[in-house]
Coordinates of C-alpha atoms in Angstrom, one line a residue:
M215 CA 0.8 -46.3 10.0
P216 CA 1.1 -42.5 10.4
Y217 CA 4.7 -42.3 10.0
V218 CA 5.9 -44.6 6.8
G219 CA 6.6 -41.5 4.8
V220 CA 9.2 -41.4 7.3
S221 CA 9.9 -44.3 7.1
I222 CA 10.4 -44.3 3.3
I223 CA 11.7 -40.8 3.2
W224 CA 14.6 -42.7 4.7
T225 CA 15.0 -45.7 4.1
E226 CA 16.2 -43.0 0.3
L227 CA 18.7 -41.5 2.2
L228 CA 20.4 -44.5 3.8
G229 CA 19.4 -46.1 0.1
N230 CA 21.6 -42.4 -1.7
S231 CA 25.1 -42.4 -1.7
D232 CA 27.3 -40.0 0.5
D233 CA 27.4 -37.3 -2.6
K234 CA 23.4 -37.1 -2.9
I235 CA 23.4 -36.7 0.8
N236 CA 26.4 -34.4 1.6
C237 CA 24.1 -32.3 -0.9
I238 CA 20.9 -33.0 -0.2
L239 CA 22.7 -30.9 3.9
E240 CA 24.5 -28.2 1.5
R241 CA 20.8 -27.1 0.4
N242 CA 19.4 -26.3 3.5
L243 CA 22.1 -24.9 5.1
K244 CA 21.9 -22.8 2.0
E245 CA 17.7 -22.7 2.5
I246 CA 19.0 -21.8 5.8
I247 CA 21.7 -19.1 5.7
I248 CA 19.0 -17.6 3.2
Q249 CA 16.3 -17.4 6.6
S250 CA 18.7 -16.4 8.4
Q251 CA 20.5 -13.2 6.4
M252 CA 16.9 -12.1 5.9
K253 CA 16.2 -11.6 9.0
N254 CA 19.0 -9.8 9.4
T255 CA 18.7 -7.5 6.8
S256 CA 15.4 -4.7 8.2
V257 CA 12.8 -4.1 5.5
G258 CA 10.9 -0.9 7.2
T259 CA 10.8 0.7 11.1
L260 CA 8.0 0.1 13.4
T261 CA 7.6 2.4 16.2
I262 CA 5.0 2.2 18.7
Y263 CA 3.7 4.8 20.6
P264 CA 3.0 3.8 24.1
D265 CA 0.6 6.9 24.7
E266 CA -0.4 8.5 22.4
R267 CA -1.4 11.9 24.4
D268 CA 1.9 12.3 24.8
P269 CA 4.0 11.6 20.3
S270 CA 7.5 12.4 22.0
I271 CA 7.3 9.1 24.1
S272 CA 8.1 6.8 20.9
A273 CA 9.7 3.4 20.0
P274 CA 10.7 2.0 16.9
Y275 CA 11.4 -1.5 16.5
P276 CA 13.1 -3.0 12.9
I277 CA 10.7 -4.8 10.9
H278 CA 12.9 -8.7 9.2
E279 CA 11.8 -10.1 6.1
G280 CA 9.8 -12.6 6.9
E281 CA 8.1 -13.4 10.3
N282 CA 8.6 -11.2 13.1
I283 CA 6.3 -11.7 16.4
I284 CA 5.6 -8.6 18.9
G285 CA 4.3 -10.2 22.3
S286 CA 5.7 -9.9 26.1
S287 CA 7.2 -12.8 25.0
P288 CA 11.6 -13.2 25.3
E289 CA 11.3 -14.9 22.3
C290 CA 9.6 -12.6 20.6
D291 CA 11.2 -10.6 17.8
I292 CA 9.1 -7.7 19.4
R293 CA 9.5 -7.7 22.7
L294 CA 6.4 -5.6 24.7
R295 CA 6.4 -4.8 28.8
Y296 CA 2.8 -3.2 28.6
P297 CA 0.7 -4.2 30.1
N298 CA -2.5 -5.9 28.2
I299 CA -0.2 -6.5 25.6
S300 CA 0.2 -11.0 25.6
D301 CA 3.0 -13.6 24.9
R302 CA 2.4 -14.1 21.1
H303 CA 0.6 -10.8 20.1
A304 CA 0.5 -9.7 17.2
K305 CA 2.8 -10.6 14.0
I306 CA 3.6 -8.6 11.2
I307 CA 4.5 -10.8 7.8
A308 CA 6.8 -8.1 5.4
F309 CA 7.8 -11.0 2.4
E310 CA 8.8 -9.1 -1.2
G311 CA 7.8 -5.9 -0.7
E312 CA 4.2 -7.2 1.2
F313 CA 3.1 -6.9 4.0
S314 CA 0.5 -8.0 6.7
I315 CA -0.7 -7.9 10.7
E316 CA -2.7 -10.4 11.9
D317 CA -4.3 -10.8 15.4
M318 CA -2.7 -13.7 17.2
G319 CA -5.4 -14.7 19.6
G320 CA -4.2 -13.3 22.5
P321 CA -7.3 -11.7 25.2
Y322 CA -6.7 -7.6 23.8
G323 CA -6.2 -7.7 20.1
V324 CA -4.5 -6.1 17.5
F325 CA -7.4 -2.8 16.1
R326 CA -7.2 -1.1 12.7
V327 CA -7.9 2.1 11.7
T328 CA -10.8 2.0 8.6
P329 CA -12.8 4.4 7.0
E330 CA -16.2 3.5 8.6
N331 CA -14.5 2.1 12.1
P332 CA -12.0 3.9 13.1
R333 CA -11.3 1.0 16.0
Q334 CA -12.2 -2.3 13.7
K335 CA -11.1 -5.7 15.7
L336 CA -8.9 -7.6 13.6
R337 CA -10.0 -11.0 13.6
P338 CA -7.8 -14.0 15.1
N339 CA -5.8 -15.3 13.4
K340 CA -6.7 -13.8 10.0
E341 CA -4.3 -11.6 7.9
Y342 CA -5.6 -8.5 7.7
D343 CA -2.9 -5.6 5.0
L344 CA -0.5 -3.6 6.6
V345 CA -0.3 0.1 4.8
P346 CA 2.5 1.9 6.0
G347 CA 2.0 4.8 7.1
K348 CA -1.5 4.3 8.6
P349 CA -2.0 3.8 12.3
F350 CA -3.7 0.6 14.1
Y351 CA -3.2 -0.2 17.8
L352 CA -2.4 -3.2 20.0
A353 CA -4.3 -3.6 22.6
N354 CA -7.3 -0.7 21.4
K355 CA -3.9 1.5 23.7
Y356 CA -0.9 1.6 21.4
K357 CA -0.8 3.1 18.1
C358 CA 1.3 2.1 15.9
I359 CA 2.7 2.9 12.6
F360 CA 4.5 1.3 10.1
E361 CA 6.7 2.5 7.7
V362 CA 8.9 0.9 4.6
N363 CA 12.9 1.6 4.8
I364 CA 13.5 3.7 1.3
A365 CA 16.5 1.9 -0.3
K366 CA 19.8 3.9 -0.9
S367 CA 20.9 4.4 -4.0
N368 CA 24.0 4.7 -5.2

């Protein structure tokens, strides 16, 4: 019974002309191309300071439109091989000029700086505003600062 909707859609596709099916496939391909192009355009930079005592050591990473996964897994957009970084540790979401961060539920967490608390732990799987220039911490240890790329005018 759970596959009834799929069966109906499949039947509709089978009943359609080749032109209509080609139109559906072309539209889906265009969406995939647009998403791929968005991933290739950097909207900002995340700078990570592995040793907060030495700010001269830093690693910049591009942030792209859409989801940017940070973690130790090879599949992550930003792969960090630091102690206490989970496979899928955090997610930065960039969408039409708005930015947010989410702790993906690992044991070491994501922390932000607030007026009330210099290191407030984020609740897992909840999006929080990501303010450019304001630091946050991965695993309460690695300082991170996100900056928005400024568009160049001709």
